[in-house]
Tab-separated table of C-alpha atoms in Angstrom:
chain	number	residue	atom	x	y	z
A	156	MET	CA	5.468	-29.743	-18.295
A	157	SER	CA	6.937	-32.184	-15.755
A	158	ARG	CA	6.873	-31.379	-12.058
A	159	ARG	CA	10.182	-30.877	-10.389
A	160	SER	CA	11.017	-33.444	-7.676
A	161	PRO	CA	13.280	-33.108	-4.776
A	162	ARG	CA	15.783	-35.452	-6.715
A	163	SER	CA	15.893	-33.386	-9.912
A	164	GLY	CA	18.536	-31.194	-8.692
A	165	PRO	CA	18.513	-27.790	-7.060
A	166	ARG	CA	15.716	-25.307	-7.612
A	167	ARG	CA	16.573	-22.109	-9.395
A	168	PRO	CA	17.643	-19.418	-6.939
A	169	VAL	CA	15.051	-17.272	-5.480
A	170	ASP	CA	15.481	-13.629	-6.313
A	171	GLN	CA	16.955	-11.558	-3.553
A	172	ALA	CA	14.089	-9.271	-3.231
A	173	ARG	CA	11.546	-11.945	-2.261
A	174	ARG	CA	13.994	-13.749	0.063
A	175	ALA	CA	14.738	-10.510	1.946
A	176	ALA	CA	10.879	-9.969	2.264
A	177	PHE	CA	10.436	-13.476	3.610
A	178	ASP	CA	13.191	-13.108	6.131
A	179	ALA	CA	11.786	-9.810	7.356
A	180	LEU	CA	8.377	-11.285	7.841
A	181	ARG	CA	9.936	-14.201	9.744
A	182	ALA	CA	11.658	-11.608	11.983
A	183	VAL	CA	8.191	-9.940	12.597
A	184	HIS	CA	6.333	-13.023	13.251
A	185	ALA	CA	8.786	-15.211	14.994
A	186	GLY	CA	10.869	-12.623	16.715
A	187	GLY	CA	8.465	-9.732	17.282
A	188	ALA	CA	10.467	-7.283	15.281
A	189	TYR	CA	9.119	-4.208	13.598
A	190	ALA	CA	8.686	-4.786	9.904
A	191	ASN	CA	10.333	-1.518	8.718
A	192	LEU	CA	13.301	-1.906	11.019
A	193	ALA	CA	13.839	-5.709	10.268
A	194	LEU	CA	13.700	-4.999	6.509
A	195	THR	CA	16.012	-2.137	6.792
A	196	ASP	CA	18.527	-4.133	8.562
A	197	ILE	CA	18.411	-7.014	5.945
A	198	LEU	CA	18.700	-4.409	3.065
A	199	ASP	CA	21.755	-2.729	4.679
A	200	ARG	CA	23.437	-6.093	5.139
A	201	ARG	CA	22.660	-7.556	1.647
A	202	HIS	CA	23.190	-4.565	-0.427
A	203	LEU	CA	20.232	-4.958	-2.711
A	204	ASP	CA	20.062	-2.656	-5.693
A	205	GLU	CA	17.356	0.180	-5.783
A	206	ARG	CA	14.900	-2.009	-7.845
A	207	ASP	CA	15.196	-5.110	-5.589
A	208	ALA	CA	14.960	-2.915	-2.440
A	209	ALA	CA	11.755	-1.186	-3.686
A	210	LEU	CA	10.197	-4.511	-4.405
A	211	ALA	CA	11.134	-6.071	-1.120
A	212	THR	CA	9.702	-3.021	0.761
A	213	GLU	CA	6.440	-3.181	-1.197
A	214	LEU	CA	6.059	-6.991	-0.451
A	215	VAL	CA	6.741	-6.524	3.292
A	216	ALA	CA	4.678	-3.369	3.727
A	217	GLY	CA	1.715	-4.486	1.607
A	218	THR	CA	1.739	-8.064	2.975
A	219	SER	CA	1.709	-6.773	6.586
A	220	ARG	CA	-0.937	-4.055	5.846
A	221	LEU	CA	-3.491	-6.671	4.619
A	222	GLN	CA	-2.290	-9.582	6.658
A	223	GLY	CA	-5.791	-10.171	8.366
A	224	THR	CA	-7.492	-10.148	4.968
A	225	TYR	CA	-4.985	-12.326	3.371
A	226	ASP	CA	-5.243	-14.822	6.296
A	227	ALA	CA	-8.937	-14.993	5.841
A	228	ILE	CA	-8.538	-15.568	2.171
A	229	LEU	CA	-5.974	-18.254	2.685
A	230	GLU	CA	-7.961	-20.229	5.195
A	231	ALA	CA	-10.950	-20.221	2.785
A	232	ALA	CA	-8.597	-21.203	-0.141
A	233	ALA	CA	-6.807	-23.961	1.890
A	234	GLY	CA	-9.874	-25.297	3.609
A	235	ARG	CA	-8.091	-25.365	6.930
A	236	PRO	CA	-6.871	-22.950	9.785
A	237	LEU	CA	-3.624	-21.382	9.039
A	238	SER	CA	-2.610	-22.518	12.650
A	239	SER	CA	-2.378	-26.087	11.178
A	240	LEU	CA	0.417	-24.982	8.828
A	241	GLN	CA	4.185	-24.247	9.590
A	242	PRO	CA	4.524	-20.588	10.385
A	243	ALA	CA	7.152	-20.116	7.686
A	244	VAL	CA	4.747	-21.640	5.139
A	245	VAL	CA	2.174	-19.117	6.153
A	246	ASP	CA	4.458	-16.265	5.507
A	247	VAL	CA	5.276	-17.563	2.082
A	248	LEU	CA	1.644	-17.885	1.317
A	249	ARG	CA	0.935	-14.376	2.564
A	250	LEU	CA	3.799	-12.962	0.227
A	251	GLY	CA	2.279	-14.874	-2.658
A	252	THR	CA	-1.246	-13.587	-1.980
A	253	HIS	CA	-0.067	-10.042	-2.005
A	254	GLN	CA	1.604	-10.663	-5.334
A	255	VAL	CA	-1.355	-12.314	-6.902
A	256	LEU	CA	-4.147	-10.015	-5.664
A	257	SER	CA	-2.443	-6.625	-5.143
A	258	MET	CA	0.526	-6.275	-7.287
A	259	ARG	CA	0.817	-5.985	-11.140
A	260	ILE	CA	2.641	-9.410	-11.453
A	261	PRO	CA	1.219	-12.010	-13.837
A	262	THR	CA	-0.542	-14.812	-11.774
A	263	ARG	CA	1.879	-17.668	-13.160
A	264	ALA	CA	4.883	-15.577	-12.266
A	265	ALA	CA	3.540	-14.782	-8.765
A	266	VAL	CA	2.712	-18.320	-8.012
A	267	ASP	CA	5.822	-19.707	-9.470
A	268	SER	CA	8.022	-17.310	-7.428
A	269	ALA	CA	6.217	-18.249	-4.185
A	270	VAL	CA	6.755	-22.007	-4.945
A	271	ASP	CA	10.375	-21.339	-5.611
A	272	LEU	CA	10.701	-19.462	-2.373
A	273	ALA	CA	9.150	-22.229	-0.393
A	274	GLY	CA	11.296	-24.789	-1.865
A	275	THR	CA	14.447	-22.834	-1.254
A	276	ALA	CA	13.674	-21.277	2.180
A	277	ILE	CA	11.578	-24.181	3.644
A	278	GLY	CA	11.872	-27.445	1.633
A	279	GLU	CA	10.500	-29.255	-1.367
A	280	ARG	CA	7.923	-31.075	0.633
A	281	VAL	CA	5.868	-27.841	0.976
A	282	THR	CA	5.886	-26.657	-2.642
A	283	GLY	CA	2.858	-28.700	-3.759
A	284	LEU	CA	0.703	-27.183	-0.883
A	285	VAL	CA	1.872	-23.585	-1.774
A	286	ASN	CA	1.158	-24.113	-5.402
A	287	ALA	CA	-2.332	-25.558	-4.728
A	288	VAL	CA	-3.360	-22.936	-2.348
A	289	LEU	CA	-2.263	-19.888	-4.343
A	290	ARG	CA	-3.963	-21.111	-7.487
A	291	LYS	CA	-7.127	-21.205	-5.521
A	292	VAL	CA	-6.573	-17.620	-4.300
A	293	ALA	CA	-5.855	-16.436	-7.765
A	294	ALA	CA	-9.286	-17.700	-8.872
A	295	ASP	CA	-10.780	-14.487	-7.716
A	296	SER	CA	-9.694	-10.893	-7.456
A	297	LEU	CA	-9.096	-9.076	-4.163
A	298	ASP	CA	-12.379	-7.119	-4.528
A	299	GLU	CA	-14.212	-10.463	-5.085
A	300	TRP	CA	-12.687	-12.094	-2.082
A	301	VAL	CA	-13.466	-8.955	0.128
A	302	ASP	CA	-17.110	-8.979	-1.205
A	303	ARG	CA	-17.268	-12.579	-0.133
A	304	LEU	CA	-15.622	-12.106	3.400
A	305	SER	CA	-17.886	-8.968	4.073
A	306	ALA	CA	-21.175	-10.613	2.953
A	307	GLY	CA	-23.733	-10.549	5.787
A	308	THR	CA	-21.848	-7.795	7.771
A	309	THR	CA	-23.078	-4.319	8.523
A	310	GLY	CA	-22.033	-1.027	9.992
A	311	VAL	CA	-18.653	-0.905	11.591
A	312	ALA	CA	-18.045	-4.634	11.049
A	313	HIS	CA	-18.504	-4.143	7.236
A	314	LEU	CA	-16.237	-1.148	7.347
A	315	ALA	CA	-13.580	-3.113	9.112
A	316	VAL	CA	-13.501	-5.817	6.514
A	317	ARG	CA	-13.546	-3.386	3.562
A	318	THR	CA	-10.704	-1.216	5.028
A	319	HIS	CA	-8.490	-4.219	6.238
A	320	HIS	CA	-8.607	-3.518	9.936
A	321	PRO	CA	-9.467	-5.542	12.990
A	322	LEU	CA	-12.992	-4.813	14.300
A	323	TRP	CA	-11.746	-3.110	17.606
A	324	ILE	CA	-9.582	-0.773	15.707
A	325	ALA	CA	-12.458	0.199	13.343
A	326	GLU	CA	-14.790	0.737	16.382
A	327	THR	CA	-12.164	3.079	17.863
A	328	TYR	CA	-12.074	5.264	14.814
A	329	ALA	CA	-15.945	5.278	14.507
A	330	ASP	CA	-16.404	6.319	18.100
A	331	LEU	CA	-13.900	9.268	17.571
A	332	LEU	CA	-14.763	10.258	14.001
A	333	GLY	CA	-18.403	9.004	13.206
A	334	GLU	CA	-18.905	8.945	9.478
A	335	GLU	CA	-15.290	10.413	8.862
A	336	ALA	CA	-13.905	6.914	10.216
A	337	ALA	CA	-14.160	5.366	6.611
A	338	VAL	CA	-11.667	8.081	5.211
A	339	ALA	CA	-9.391	7.782	8.175
A	340	LEU	CA	-9.213	4.008	7.904
A	341	GLU	CA	-8.572	4.170	4.265
A	342	ALA	CA	-5.617	6.625	5.065
A	343	ASP	CA	-4.103	4.009	7.090
A	344	ASN	CA	-3.541	1.912	3.931
A	345	LEU	CA	-1.506	4.724	2.148
A	346	ALA	CA	2.162	4.348	2.603
A	347	PRO	CA	3.715	7.693	3.895
A	348	ARG	CA	6.559	9.443	2.217
A	349	PRO	CA	9.743	9.563	4.361
A	350	THR	CA	9.825	12.685	6.390
A	351	LEU	CA	13.164	14.179	7.443
A	352	VAL	CA	13.897	16.537	10.288
A	353	VAL	CA	17.071	18.623	10.864
A	354	ARG	CA	18.865	18.937	14.228
A	355	PRO	CA	18.526	22.511	15.133
A	356	GLY	CA	21.884	24.195	15.510
A	357	LEU	CA	23.353	21.438	13.219
A	358	ALA	CA	21.581	21.859	10.035
A	359	GLU	CA	18.918	24.118	8.446
A	360	ARG	CA	15.844	22.891	6.414
A	361	ALA	CA	17.000	24.818	3.391
A	362	GLU	CA	19.920	22.383	2.995
A	363	LEU	CA	17.510	19.444	2.757
A	364	VAL	CA	15.292	21.336	0.212
A	365	ALA	CA	18.308	22.348	-1.879
A	366	ALA	CA	19.212	18.688	-1.939
A	367	GLY	CA	15.789	17.746	-3.382
A	368	ALA	CA	13.340	17.521	-0.465
A	369	VAL	CA	10.167	19.431	-0.027
A	370	ALA	CA	9.499	21.490	2.958
A	371	THR	CA	6.709	20.030	5.364
A	372	ARG	CA	3.571	22.010	5.713
A	373	TRP	CA	3.737	23.057	9.243
A	374	SER	CA	6.933	22.050	11.037
A	375	PRO	CA	9.783	24.390	10.407
A	376	TYR	CA	12.295	21.638	10.900
A	377	GLY	CA	10.939	19.014	8.420
A	378	ALA	CA	11.115	18.053	4.754
A	379	VAL	CA	9.662	15.256	2.764
A	380	ALA	CA	11.778	13.171	0.384
A	381	ASP	CA	11.337	9.906	-1.524
A	382	GLY	CA	14.154	7.397	-1.537
A	383	ASN	CA	16.870	6.544	0.791
A	384	PRO	CA	17.188	9.124	3.532
A	385	ALA	CA	20.926	8.296	3.792
A	386	ASP	CA	21.275	9.859	0.375
A	387	PHE	CA	21.272	13.316	2.266
A	388	ALA	CA	24.677	14.174	3.673
A	389	ALA	CA	22.900	15.861	6.718
A	390	VAL	CA	21.345	12.462	7.434
A	391	ARG	CA	24.502	10.522	7.013
A	392	GLU	CA	26.444	12.968	9.224
A	393	GLY	CA	23.840	12.974	12.158
A	394	ARG	CA	22.742	16.599	11.504
A	395	ALA	CA	19.299	15.356	10.342
A	396	GLY	CA	17.188	12.271	10.874
A	397	VAL	CA	13.992	10.719	9.894
A	398	GLN	CA	10.716	11.707	11.871
A	399	ASP	CA	7.107	12.003	11.148
A	400	GLU	CA	5.927	15.534	10.942
A	401	GLY	CA	3.395	14.815	13.778
A	402	SER	CA	6.139	13.998	16.122
A	403	GLN	CA	7.855	17.167	15.225
A	404	LEU	CA	4.832	19.218	15.865
A	405	VAL	CA	4.212	17.945	19.436
A	406	ALA	CA	7.744	18.653	20.264
A	407	LEU	CA	7.354	22.007	18.765
A	408	ALA	CA	4.228	22.820	20.868
A	409	LEU	CA	6.084	21.903	24.057
A	410	SER	CA	8.969	24.252	23.156
A	411	ARG	CA	6.571	27.146	22.655
A	412	VAL	CA	4.945	27.056	25.998
A	413	GLU	CA	6.134	29.598	28.528
A	414	ALA	CA	8.062	27.809	31.244
A	415	PRO	CA	10.671	28.692	33.921
A	416	ALA	CA	14.445	28.298	33.001
A	417	GLY	CA	15.839	24.881	33.628
A	418	PRO	CA	16.786	21.539	32.199
A	419	TRP	CA	14.324	19.560	29.921
A	420	LEU	CA	13.422	15.892	30.287
A	421	ASP	CA	12.512	13.368	27.453
A	422	MET	CA	11.194	10.522	29.665
A	423	CYS	CA	10.645	7.664	27.262
A	424	ALA	CA	13.175	8.942	24.646
A	425	GLY	CA	13.647	5.819	22.377
A	426	PRO	CA	14.311	5.841	19.574
A	427	GLY	CA	15.470	9.435	19.923
A	428	GLY	CA	13.762	11.675	17.344
A	429	LYS	CA	12.067	14.061	19.849
A	430	ALA	CA	15.152	13.949	22.067
A	431	ALA	CA	17.284	15.249	19.174
A	432	LEU	CA	14.860	17.826	18.096
A	433	LEU	CA	14.209	19.181	21.691
A	434	THR	CA	18.011	19.113	22.436
A	435	GLY	CA	18.669	21.547	19.617
A	436	ILE	CA	15.939	23.806	20.530
A	437	ALA	CA	16.889	23.742	24.270
A	438	ARG	CA	20.645	24.416	23.477
A	439	SER	CA	19.674	27.494	21.465
A	440	ARG	CA	18.279	28.851	24.697
A	441	GLY	CA	21.163	27.926	26.739
A	442	GLU	CA	19.443	24.844	28.359
A	443	ASP	CA	19.756	21.102	27.789
A	444	VAL	CA	17.907	17.874	27.751
A	445	LEU	CA	18.204	14.696	29.570
A	446	ALA	CA	16.990	11.631	27.601
A	447	ALA	CA	15.836	8.827	29.585
A	448	GLU	CA	14.881	5.272	28.091
A	449	LEU	CA	14.319	2.030	29.983
A	450	ALA	CA	15.454	-0.386	27.370
A	451	GLU	CA	19.194	-0.430	26.752
A	452	HIS	CA	19.135	-1.045	23.029
A	453	ARG	CA	16.706	1.807	22.632
A	454	ALA	CA	18.960	4.045	24.663
A	455	GLY	CA	21.620	3.167	22.103
A	456	LEU	CA	19.298	4.395	19.365
A	457	VAL	CA	18.830	7.603	21.224
A	458	ALA	CA	22.552	8.181	21.529
A	459	GLN	CA	22.764	7.558	17.795
A	460	ALA	CA	20.101	10.216	17.223
A	461	LEU	CA	22.086	12.665	19.322
A	462	ARG	CA	25.580	11.815	17.894
A	463	GLY	CA	25.951	15.122	15.778
A	464	TYR	CA	25.718	17.316	19.105
A	465	ARG	CA	28.832	18.603	20.849
A	466	PRO	CA	29.045	17.974	23.667
A	467	ALA	CA	27.195	14.747	23.212
A	468	GLY	CA	23.551	14.655	24.380
A	469	ARG	CA	22.910	13.132	27.777
A	470	VAL	CA	21.185	9.764	27.724
A	471	ILE	CA	20.526	7.340	30.598
A	472	CYS	CA	18.814	3.969	30.998
A	473	ALA	CA	16.089	4.632	33.609
A	474	ASP	CA	12.619	3.635	34.443
A	475	GLY	CA	10.309	6.539	34.371
A	476	THR	CA	8.053	5.010	36.946
A	477	ARG	CA	10.918	5.034	39.384
A	478	PRO	CA	12.906	8.202	38.585
A	479	ALA	CA	16.621	8.381	38.662
A	480	TRP	CA	16.406	12.112	39.323
A	481	PRO	CA	15.082	14.209	42.101
A	482	ALA	CA	11.460	15.408	42.198
A	483	ARG	CA	10.769	18.857	40.597
A	484	SER	CA	13.986	18.903	38.517
A	485	PHE	CA	12.828	19.828	35.057
A	486	ALA	CA	11.200	22.899	33.352
A	487	ARG	CA	9.792	20.828	30.630
A	488	VAL	CA	9.022	17.185	30.373
A	489	MET	CA	8.143	15.312	27.208
A	490	LEU	CA	6.223	12.026	27.900
A	491	ASP	CA	5.719	10.059	24.665
A	492	ALA	CA	4.123	7.092	26.498
A	493	PRO	CA	4.295	3.474	25.363
A	494	CYS	CA	1.102	2.829	23.558
A	495	THR	CA	-0.800	0.559	21.125
A	496	GLY	CA	0.527	2.645	18.215
A	497	LEU	CA	-2.840	2.799	16.623
A	498	GLY	CA	-1.866	6.271	15.111
A	499	ALA	CA	1.068	4.867	13.096
A	500	LEU	CA	-0.584	2.036	11.270
A	501	ARG	CA	0.316	3.381	7.884
A	502	ARG	CA	4.058	3.397	9.049
A	503	ARG	CA	3.946	0.158	10.986
A	504	PRO	CA	1.396	-1.789	9.191
A	505	GLU	CA	1.875	-5.115	11.052
A	506	SER	CA	0.739	-3.206	14.317
A	507	ARG	CA	-2.819	-3.490	13.359
A	508	TRP	CA	-2.738	-7.297	13.608
A	509	ARG	CA	-0.201	-7.537	16.495
A	510	HIS	CA	-2.046	-5.638	19.032
A	511	ARG	CA	-5.319	-6.712	20.980
A	512	PRO	CA	-7.810	-4.710	22.878
A	513	GLU	CA	-6.569	-6.433	26.066
A	514	ASP	CA	-3.161	-4.842	25.571
A	515	LEU	CA	-4.813	-1.799	26.987
A	516	ASP	CA	-5.122	-3.527	30.319
A	517	ASP	CA	-1.320	-3.281	30.871
A	518	LEU	CA	-0.802	-0.083	28.909
A	519	VAL	CA	-3.289	2.242	30.498
A	520	PRO	CA	-1.861	1.772	34.116
A	521	LEU	CA	1.628	2.250	32.947
A	522	GLN	CA	0.728	5.312	31.056
A	523	ALA	CA	-0.984	6.711	34.115
A	524	GLN	CA	2.097	5.952	36.396
A	525	LEU	CA	4.312	7.587	33.892
A	526	LEU	CA	2.316	10.580	33.764
A	527	VAL	CA	2.297	10.992	37.574
A	528	SER	CA	5.947	10.628	37.594
A	529	ALA	CA	6.312	13.189	34.808
A	530	ILE	CA	4.350	15.751	36.853
A	531	ARG	CA	6.185	14.994	39.993
A	532	SER	CA	9.546	15.624	38.054
A	533	THR	CA	8.373	19.054	36.832
A	534	LEU	CA	9.326	22.388	38.543
A	535	PRO	CA	6.485	24.565	39.704
A	536	GLY	CA	5.265	26.468	36.638
A	537	GLY	CA	6.820	23.969	34.321
A	538	VAL	CA	5.063	22.087	31.574
A	539	VAL	CA	4.548	18.457	30.911
A	540	ALA	CA	3.701	17.156	27.283
A	541	TYR	CA	1.723	13.899	27.344
A	542	VAL	CA	1.924	12.322	23.860
A	543	THR	CA	0.753	9.033	22.400
A	544	CYS	CA	0.909	7.824	18.866
A	545	SER	CA	-2.631	6.408	19.558
A	546	PRO	CA	-5.991	8.172	19.352
A	547	HIS	CA	-7.791	5.533	21.611
A	548	ALA	CA	-9.815	7.318	24.420
A	549	SER	CA	-8.312	4.885	26.992
A	550	GLU	CA	-4.769	5.845	26.212
A	551	THR	CA	-5.374	9.622	25.780
A	552	GLU	CA	-8.229	11.704	27.435
A	553	ASP	CA	-9.045	8.987	29.942
A	554	VAL	CA	-5.509	8.885	31.292
A	555	VAL	CA	-5.101	12.668	31.424
A	556	GLN	CA	-8.392	13.006	33.327
A	557	THR	CA	-7.641	10.199	35.825
A	558	VAL	CA	-4.166	11.569	36.701
A	559	VAL	CA	-5.170	15.313	36.907
A	560	GLU	CA	-8.132	14.550	39.134
A	561	GLU	CA	-6.362	12.114	41.445
A	562	LEU	CA	-3.393	14.505	41.731
A	563	GLY	CA	-5.819	17.332	42.430
A	564	ASP	CA	-7.236	15.238	45.340
A	565	ASP	CA	-3.735	14.911	46.685
A	566	GLY	CA	-3.177	18.722	46.538
A	567	ILE	CA	-1.037	18.878	43.294
A	568	GLY	CA	-2.556	21.334	41.146
A	569	THR	CA	-2.345	20.591	37.308
A	570	GLU	CA	-3.686	22.955	34.760
A	571	VAL	CA	-4.715	21.656	31.311
A	572	LEU	CA	-3.353	24.146	28.805
A	573	ASP	CA	-4.890	24.981	25.488
A	574	ALA	CA	-2.656	22.882	23.383
A	575	PRO	CA	-4.070	23.748	19.947
A	576	SER	CA	-3.195	27.425	20.606
A	577	PHE	CA	0.523	26.476	20.457
A	578	LEU	CA	0.067	25.026	16.979
A	579	PRO	CA	-1.962	27.795	15.417
A	580	GLU	CA	-0.731	26.923	11.916
A	581	VAL	CA	-2.282	23.616	12.026
A	582	PRO	CA	-5.927	23.497	11.086
A	583	ASP	CA	-8.611	21.308	12.590
A	584	CYS	CA	-6.364	19.776	15.220
A	585	ALA	CA	-8.275	20.492	18.440
A	586	ARG	CA	-9.859	17.490	20.431
A	587	PRO	CA	-12.465	17.792	23.080
A	588	ASP	CA	-11.292	17.346	26.693
A	589	PRO	CA	-13.333	15.779	29.473
A	590	TRP	CA	-13.915	19.109	31.093
A	591	GLY	CA	-15.909	20.628	28.200
A	592	GLY	CA	-13.160	22.379	26.346
A	593	ASP	CA	-11.221	21.620	23.189
A	594	ARG	CA	-7.861	21.713	24.785
A	595	PHE	CA	-6.185	18.608	23.405
A	596	VAL	CA	-4.355	18.247	20.078
A	597	GLN	CA	-5.286	15.228	17.768
A	598	LEU	CA	-3.491	14.895	14.473
A	599	TRP	CA	-4.711	12.473	11.704
A	600	PRO	CA	-3.177	11.071	8.643
A	601	HIS	CA	-6.261	11.805	6.505
A	602	ARG	CA	-6.531	15.569	7.756
A	603	HIS	CA	-2.953	16.366	8.293
A	604	GLY	CA	-0.854	13.750	6.532
A	605	THR	CA	0.887	12.822	9.886
A	606	ASP	CA	0.687	9.997	12.216
A	607	ALA	CA	-2.350	10.289	14.482
A	608	MET	CA	-0.531	11.921	17.401
A	609	PHE	CA	-2.360	12.946	20.694
A	610	LEU	CA	-0.937	15.930	22.778
A	611	ALA	CA	-2.080	17.231	26.051
A	612	LEU	CA	-0.091	20.037	27.773
A	613	LEU	CA	-0.144	20.373	31.450
A	614	ARG	CA	1.327	22.961	33.722
A	615	VAL	CA	2.384	21.962	37.070
A	616	GLY	CA	1.430	24.043	40.230
């Protein structure tokens, strides 16, 4: 069989699923996009059918999830660092490696499709390289490659390679969970089912269940459904949205704490799921929520999440560290602080390879500043929910301890409440606090089927 040359005419068109997956990965690696959001935008614009959309989704999610492992395999197969290759070529190789090693696609078809993608999306000059490297990749199974990569490692380092995580993340899990860490890390590799949430006052969960969804285990507002959430009328009409059950539960806990009457604040509200849920709950009590978000485009997402409410939910662009509101203004404050996102690795699989331990150097001081601001924004007797989608001690218990003790030295009393008591239906969610109690909530994918959300509830004196 003769090899095609650049002069032999155009290469056959690449199927739309693989091109969509490639373009989404380029948006992630060249533009810093979130994989799920980049792919959703591409699928919406290109109108792929259900089968192609499912294939593109698996290609992007699976490639992103095992990216670090695939990169090590590719460097071994290529005999050179990936940094010496054109970034777009690397993304083609990653997609091809996922098809060869982790999907039920015949090797020849997987390699040929990657070669075709390279020729169409990049140029004929790179097709020989892609073909040669992927055929070397295909010489062994994924298990055989992982055995080779993990040879000579022990303990947490061995666990990190076997579960496809950077070492620092595996160490974080091991510090928190001990022997349970292996199960937790494996859970990060299982794609979650889409979880929906109703906007209280606009829809009832029974409507979603009647349309084919299954009620969530603990949140009274959620339901799980496969497929496209927009297939549900309530989602299309803004009466429901997409939100992990863990995010629903931390908002529910804040709403259950006794607090004085008054407005509520969602301090870092983007993309708007918690703001929408809290708005419905607050309005049922004759109160309302102010949603504040620093980034203008994320504030737009919050407004979109609130679009079903009349009057419209209040959204402002504001820096939580420099409040645009007077001190002691709110009865309840939700602070879902910017974090490494280590608790959402199953949902945003590219995050495990995007973040570095040194990211904490910037995030932790910001988290502390925001928590101080949240406490100063709260009425006496009011409550602050400090939330992160990360279980890392530096972003969770350490921040709370530092702020509570420093504000105490300044004469601002802050009581750490028993957060698990406000989620009594959720088993095994208590996490030790620095003062010898178990007053924090920690949710886990492997225990609860949710993102690994952390929650501390603080009453302001």
